[in-house]
């Protein structure tokens, strides 16, 4: 404890131990306002608190444990944490036991915010020094985790040990007993032509009120900033493919799902996305891009035969065992999971 302005009146030598000086009845300790000392009664081994302003004269069986010390001051927008805090009743009064010693909540802690200066009772200690509150900016958040049961968060929601949730800015976060700040989180910026691929760390409800199961992945395509939820993790950013009149996209379904064009795709099904469908395409989480297909052009002296052509009804299903003749002049995108050959009058060429 830092020394402050105080006096001792004693006939003892200056070389005598400090505690022995305090224990003499002739010692006089002047305690200024907003300061305190702890006094040990050597008869019953009880330590009590004495606060200023006062002039304290210890009795023969009393020992002053340290010089007058400033009370703890918590300014606005700050906090501190006290270990083994005193126990108070409903009116805020300190509770004492039968030995007139302040009751303590051993092993517990208490977070105190701005208030009048206060002393530490015997047994209390400063677990977290006076610290400014955390300011959370817009498009930012704090990932919190409950370490105790029956915790009410800042939004009035009951939390149990192990629960995680997000404190979103802008705002000032006030720490809570039993709540740990895991890490700060910043929003991801989604530009036009990009998407954000997310994965659920456990069962949750996303920001679109869609239930997600553990391990499920999905895309966020809306341009702007997106702050991932407590149980969401960012897998990666996904770029869009630009389609032209000379380039198409060959896709394969990784599982049965409904694509962005409201078409149900079966597991393993393959199909083409062309400019007539969309100018840009961001692959779904259950779509695999096989390759980019360039347009095939036939001159007026060329023709081709396509083996196992796809169905012309738009389903994209190959017609096994069939062949289709295409004559030039013509340009088309070949469904390359079926074979085709191109002939002209001079030579035979396979592509």
Coordinates of C-alpha atoms in Angstrom, one line a residue:
X1 CA 0.0 0.0 0.0
X2 CA 1.4 3.4 -0.9
X3 CA 2.3 5.7 2.0
X4 CA 0.4 8.9 2.4
X5 CA 0.5 11.8 4.8
X6 CA 0.2 10.4 8.4
X7 CA 1.8 10.8 11.8
X8 CA 2.9 8.6 14.7
X9 CA 3.6 10.1 18.1
X10 CA 5.8 7.6 20.0
X11 CA 8.8 7.6 22.3
X12 CA 10.1 4.5 20.5
X13 CA 13.3 4.5 18.5
X14 CA 12.9 5.1 14.7
X15 CA 14.7 1.7 14.2
X16 CA 11.8 -0.2 15.9
X17 CA 9.5 -2.3 13.6
X18 CA 6.6 -0.4 12.2
X19 CA 4.0 -2.8 13.6
X20 CA 5.6 -2.5 17.1
X21 CA 5.3 1.3 16.8
X22 CA 1.6 1.0 15.9
X23 CA 0.9 -1.3 18.8
X24 CA 1.9 1.2 21.4
X25 CA -0.8 3.1 23.0
X26 CA 1.1 6.4 22.6
X27 CA 1.0 6.0 18.8
X28 CA -1.3 8.4 17.0
X29 CA -2.4 7.8 13.4
X30 CA -4.0 10.6 11.6
X31 CA -6.3 9.2 8.8
X32 CA -7.3 11.8 6.2
X33 CA -10.7 11.8 4.5
X34 CA -11.3 9.1 1.9
X35 CA -8.5 6.9 3.4
X36 CA -8.6 3.8 5.6
X37 CA -6.5 1.4 7.6
X38 CA -6.9 -2.2 8.9
X39 CA -6.5 -2.8 12.6
X40 CA -5.7 -6.3 14.0
X41 CA -7.0 -7.1 17.5
X42 CA -4.3 -9.4 18.9
X43 CA -6.6 -10.7 21.6
X44 CA -9.2 -12.3 19.3
X45 CA -7.3 -12.2 15.9
X46 CA -10.1 -10.1 14.3
X47 CA -9.2 -7.4 11.8
X48 CA -11.5 -4.4 11.5
X49 CA -11.7 -1.4 9.2
X50 CA -11.1 2.2 10.3
X51 CA -11.9 5.0 7.9
X52 CA -11.0 8.7 7.9
X53 CA -11.2 11.4 8.7
X54 CA -10.2 10.6 12.3
X55 CA -7.2 10.5 14.6
X56 CA -6.8 6.9 15.6
X57 CA -4.9 5.8 18.7
X58 CA -4.4 2.0 18.8
X59 CA -4.6 0.2 22.1
X60 CA -1.9 -1.9 23.5
X61 CA -3.3 -5.2 22.0
X62 CA -3.9 -3.7 18.6
X63 CA -1.7 -3.6 15.5
X64 CA -2.2 -1.3 12.5
X65 CA -1.4 -3.5 9.5
X66 CA -0.6 -0.7 7.0
X67 CA -0.4 3.1 6.8
X68 CA -3.5 5.1 5.7
X69 CA -4.4 4.1 2.1
X70 CA -6.6 5.9 -0.4
X71 CA -10.0 4.4 -1.0
X72 CA -10.8 3.0 -4.4
X73 CA -12.2 5.5 -6.8
X74 CA -14.1 4.3 -9.9
X75 CA -14.7 7.2 -12.3
X76 CA -17.5 7.2 -14.9
X77 CA -17.2 4.7 -17.7
X78 CA -14.9 2.5 -15.6
X79 CA -15.1 -0.6 -13.5
X80 CA -13.2 -2.8 -11.1
X81 CA -13.5 -6.4 -9.8
X82 CA -13.3 -7.3 -6.2
X83 CA -12.4 -10.8 -5.0
X84 CA -14.0 -12.2 -1.8
X85 CA -16.5 -9.3 -1.6
X86 CA -18.4 -8.4 1.5
X87 CA -22.0 -9.6 1.9
X88 CA -24.8 -6.9 2.1
X89 CA -28.5 -7.2 2.9
X90 CA -31.3 -6.0 0.8
X91 CA -30.8 -2.4 2.1
X92 CA -27.1 -2.5 1.1
X93 CA -25.9 -2.7 4.7
X94 CA -22.7 -4.7 5.4
X95 CA -23.4 -7.9 7.3
X96 CA -21.2 -8.9 10.4
X97 CA -20.8 -12.2 12.1
X98 CA -21.0 -12.9 15.8
X99 CA -17.3 -11.8 16.2
X100 CA -18.2 -8.4 14.6
X101 CA -16.2 -9.4 11.5
X102 CA -17.5 -8.5 8.1
X103 CA -19.0 -11.5 6.3
X104 CA -17.3 -12.3 3.0
X105 CA -18.4 -14.3 -0.1
X106 CA -15.2 -16.4 -0.3
X107 CA -14.3 -17.6 -3.8
X108 CA -16.8 -15.2 -5.4
X109 CA -16.2 -11.9 -7.1
X110 CA -18.1 -8.6 -7.6
X111 CA -17.9 -6.1 -10.4
X112 CA -18.3 -2.5 -9.3
X113 CA -19.0 0.5 -11.5
X114 CA -18.8 4.2 -10.8
X115 CA -19.8 5.0 -7.2
X116 CA -18.6 6.9 -4.2
X117 CA -15.0 6.0 -3.1
X118 CA -15.0 2.8 -1.0
X119 CA -12.4 0.9 1.1
X120 CA -11.5 -2.7 1.0
X121 CA -12.7 -4.6 4.0
X122 CA -10.4 -7.2 5.6
X123 CA -10.3 -10.2 3.3
X124 CA -11.3 -8.3 0.2
X125 CA -8.8 -7.8 -2.6
X126 CA -8.7 -6.0 -5.9
X127 CA -8.9 -8.7 -8.6
X128 CA -9.2 -6.3 -11.5
X129 CA -7.8 -2.8 -11.2
X130 CA -9.9 0.2 -12.3
X131 CA -10.3 -0.2 -16.0
X132 CA -12.2 1.7 -18.7
X133 CA -15.3 0.1 -20.1
X134 CA -15.1 -1.4 -23.6
X135 CA -16.5 0.7 -26.4
X136 CA -17.9 -1.5 -29.2
X137 CA -18.2 0.4 -32.5
X138 CA -20.8 -0.1 -35.2
X139 CA -20.3 -3.2 -37.3
X140 CA -18.4 -4.8 -34.5
X141 CA -19.2 -7.1 -31.6
X142 CA -17.9 -9.1 -28.7
X143 CA -18.3 -12.9 -28.5
X144 CA -19.4 -13.7 -24.9
X145 CA -19.5 -17.0 -23.1
X146 CA -21.3 -17.8 -19.9
X147 CA -19.3 -19.6 -17.2
X148 CA -22.1 -19.8 -14.6
X149 CA -25.7 -20.9 -14.7
X150 CA -28.8 -18.6 -14.5
X151 CA -27.0 -15.5 -15.9
X152 CA -29.2 -12.7 -17.3
X153 CA -27.4 -11.0 -20.1
X154 CA -27.6 -7.3 -21.1
X155 CA -30.7 -8.0 -23.2
X156 CA -32.6 -9.7 -20.3
X157 CA -32.1 -13.3 -21.7
X158 CA -31.3 -16.1 -19.4
X159 CA -28.1 -17.9 -20.1
X160 CA -26.5 -21.1 -18.8
X161 CA -22.9 -22.2 -18.5
X162 CA -21.4 -22.8 -21.9
X163 CA -23.9 -20.6 -23.8
X164 CA -22.4 -18.1 -26.3
X165 CA -23.9 -14.9 -27.6
X166 CA -23.0 -11.7 -29.3
X167 CA -22.9 -8.2 -27.9
X168 CA -23.3 -6.0 -31.0
X169 CA -22.2 -2.4 -31.3
X170 CA -22.5 0.5 -31.2
X171 CA -22.6 0.5 -27.5
X172 CA -20.6 0.3 -24.2
X173 CA -20.2 -3.2 -22.8
X174 CA -20.5 -3.6 -19.1
X175 CA -18.8 -6.7 -17.8
X176 CA -20.8 -9.3 -15.8
X177 CA -19.8 -11.8 -13.2
X178 CA -19.5 -15.2 -14.8
X179 CA -19.4 -13.9 -18.3
X180 CA -16.1 -14.2 -20.3
X181 CA -15.2 -12.1 -23.4
X182 CA -13.9 -14.7 -25.8
X183 CA -12.9 -12.4 -28.6
X184 CA -13.9 -9.2 -30.6
X185 CA -15.6 -9.8 -33.9
X186 CA -15.6 -7.4 -36.9
X187 CA -18.2 -7.4 -39.7
X188 CA -17.3 -8.9 -43.0
X189 CA -17.8 -6.6 -46.1
X190 CA -19.6 -8.2 -49.0
X191 CA -19.0 -6.4 -52.3
X192 CA -21.2 -6.8 -55.4
X193 CA -20.2 -10.0 -57.2
X194 CA -19.1 -11.7 -54.0
X195 CA -20.7 -13.9 -51.4
X196 CA -19.8 -14.9 -47.9
X197 CA -19.8 -18.6 -47.1
X198 CA -20.7 -19.5 -43.5
X199 CA -20.8 -22.6 -41.4
X200 CA -22.8 -23.3 -38.3
X201 CA -20.6 -24.4 -35.3
X202 CA -23.7 -25.8 -33.6
X203 CA -27.5 -25.7 -34.0
X204 CA -28.7 -22.1 -34.3
X205 CA -31.0 -19.7 -36.0
X206 CA -29.3 -17.4 -38.5
X207 CA -30.2 -13.7 -39.1
X208 CA -32.8 -14.7 -41.7
X209 CA -34.6 -16.8 -39.0
X210 CA -33.6 -20.0 -40.7
X211 CA -32.8 -23.0 -38.5
X212 CA -29.3 -24.3 -39.1
X213 CA -27.8 -27.6 -38.0
X214 CA -24.2 -28.2 -36.9
X215 CA -21.9 -28.2 -39.9
X216 CA -24.4 -26.8 -42.3
X217 CA -23.1 -24.2 -44.8
X218 CA -24.9 -21.4 -46.7
X219 CA -24.2 -18.2 -48.6
X220 CA -24.8 -14.5 -47.8
X221 CA -25.1 -12.7 -51.1
X222 CA -26.6 -9.3 -50.1
X223 CA -24.0 -6.6 -50.6
X224 CA -23.0 -4.6 -47.5
X225 CA -21.6 -5.5 -44.1
X226 CA -22.4 -8.8 -42.3
X227 CA -21.7 -9.5 -38.6
X228 CA -21.5 -13.3 -38.1
X229 CA -23.6 -14.7 -35.3
X230 CA -22.2 -16.3 -32.1
X231 CA -22.4 -19.8 -33.6
X232 CA -21.5 -18.8 -37.2
X233 CA -18.0 -19.0 -38.6
X234 CA -16.7 -17.6 -41.9
X235 CA -15.5 -20.3 -44.3
X236 CA -14.4 -18.0 -47.1
X237 CA -15.4 -15.3 -49.6
X238 CA -16.8 -16.7 -52.9
X239 CA -16.3 -14.9 -56.2
X240 CA -19.0 -14.8 -58.9
X241 CA -18.4 -16.3 -62.4
X242 CA -19.1 -13.9 -65.2
X243 CA -20.9 -15.5 -68.1
X244 CA -20.8 -14.2 -71.7
X245 CA -22.2 -15.2 -75.1
X246 CA -19.0 -17.3 -75.6
X247 CA -18.6 -18.8 -72.1
X248 CA -20.9 -21.0 -70.0
X249 CA -20.5 -22.8 -66.7
X250 CA -20.6 -26.6 -66.2
X251 CA -21.9 -27.5 -62.8
X252 CA -22.4 -30.7 -60.8
X253 CA -24.7 -31.2 -57.8
X254 CA -23.0 -32.5 -54.6
X255 CA -26.3 -33.5 -53.1
X256 CA -30.0 -33.1 -53.8
X257 CA -31.1 -29.5 -53.4
X258 CA -33.1 -26.7 -55.1
X259 CA -30.8 -24.2 -56.9
X260 CA -31.1 -20.4 -57.3
X261 CA -33.4 -20.9 -60.3
X262 CA -35.9 -22.9 -58.2
X263 CA -34.9 -26.1 -60.1
X264 CA -34.5 -29.3 -58.0
X265 CA -31.1 -30.9 -58.7
X266 CA -30.4 -34.5 -57.9
X267 CA -27.1 -35.7 -56.3
X268 CA -24.6 -36.1 -59.1
X269 CA -26.7 -34.2 -61.7
X270 CA -24.8 -32.0 -64.2
X271 CA -26.0 -29.0 -66.1
X272 CA -25.0 -25.7 -67.8
X273 CA -25.5 -22.1 -66.8
X274 CA -25.5 -19.7 -69.7
X275 CA -25.8 -16.0 -70.3
X276 CA -29.6 -16.4 -71.1
X277 CA -29.9 -17.7 -67.5
X278 CA -27.9 -15.0 -65.7
X279 CA -25.1 -12.6 -66.3
X280 CA -23.1 -13.7 -63.2
X281 CA -23.4 -16.8 -61.1
X282 CA -22.2 -17.5 -57.5
X283 CA -22.0 -21.3 -57.1
X284 CA -24.3 -22.7 -54.4
X285 CA -22.7 -24.5 -51.5
X286 CA -24.0 -27.8 -53.0
X287 CA -22.8 -26.9 -56.5
X288 CA -19.4 -27.9 -57.9
X289 CA -17.9 -26.0 -60.8
X290 CA -16.6 -28.7 -63.2
X291 CA -15.2 -26.3 -65.8
X292 CA -15.9 -23.2 -67.8
X293 CA -17.2 -24.2 -71.3
X294 CA -16.3 -22.2 -74.4
X295 CA -18.7 -22.0 -77.3
X296 CA -18.3 -24.4 -80.2
X297 CA -18.7 -22.8 -83.7
X298 CA -19.4 -24.8 -86.9
X299 CA -18.8 -23.3 -90.4
X300 CA -21.0 -23.9 -93.3
X301 CA -18.8 -26.8 -94.3
X302 CA -18.9 -28.6 -91.0
X303 CA -21.3 -30.7 -89.0
X304 CA -21.0 -32.8 -85.8
X305 CA -22.7 -35.8 -84.2
X306 CA -23.3 -35.7 -80.5
X307 CA -23.3 -39.0 -78.7
X308 CA -25.6 -39.4 -75.7
X309 CA -27.1 -35.8 -76.1
X310 CA -28.9 -34.2 -73.3
X311 CA -32.6 -33.9 -73.3
X312 CA -33.9 -30.8 -75.0
X313 CA -36.6 -30.2 -72.5
X314 CA -34.0 -28.4 -70.3
X315 CA -33.7 -31.1 -67.7
X316 CA -30.1 -31.7 -68.7
X317 CA -30.4 -35.5 -68.5
X318 CA -28.3 -37.4 -71.1
X319 CA -30.2 -39.6 -73.6
X320 CA -28.0 -42.7 -73.4
X321 CA -27.6 -44.6 -76.7
X322 CA -28.8 -41.8 -78.9
X323 CA -27.0 -39.5 -81.4
X324 CA -27.8 -36.0 -82.5
X325 CA -26.7 -34.4 -85.8
X326 CA -25.8 -30.7 -85.8
X327 CA -25.0 -28.9 -89.1
X328 CA -23.2 -25.6 -89.5
X329 CA -23.3 -22.6 -89.7
X330 CA -24.1 -22.7 -86.0
X331 CA -22.7 -21.9 -82.5
X332 CA -23.6 -23.9 -79.4
X333 CA -22.3 -24.9 -76.0
X334 CA -21.4 -28.6 -75.9
X335 CA -22.5 -30.7 -73.0
X336 CA -19.0 -32.2 -72.5
X337 CA -20.1 -35.1 -70.3
X338 CA -21.4 -36.6 -73.6
X339 CA -18.9 -37.1 -76.5
X340 CA -19.2 -35.5 -79.8
X341 CA -17.2 -35.3 -83.0
X342 CA -16.9 -32.5 -85.6
X343 CA -16.4 -33.4 -89.3
X344 CA -15.6 -31.3 -92.4
X345 CA -14.9 -32.1 -96.0
X346 CA -11.1 -32.6 -95.6
X347 CA -10.5 -34.3 -92.3
X348 CA -12.0 -35.9 -89.2
X349 CA -11.5 -34.1 -85.8
X350 CA -12.6 -35.0 -82.3
X351 CA -13.0 -32.5 -79.5

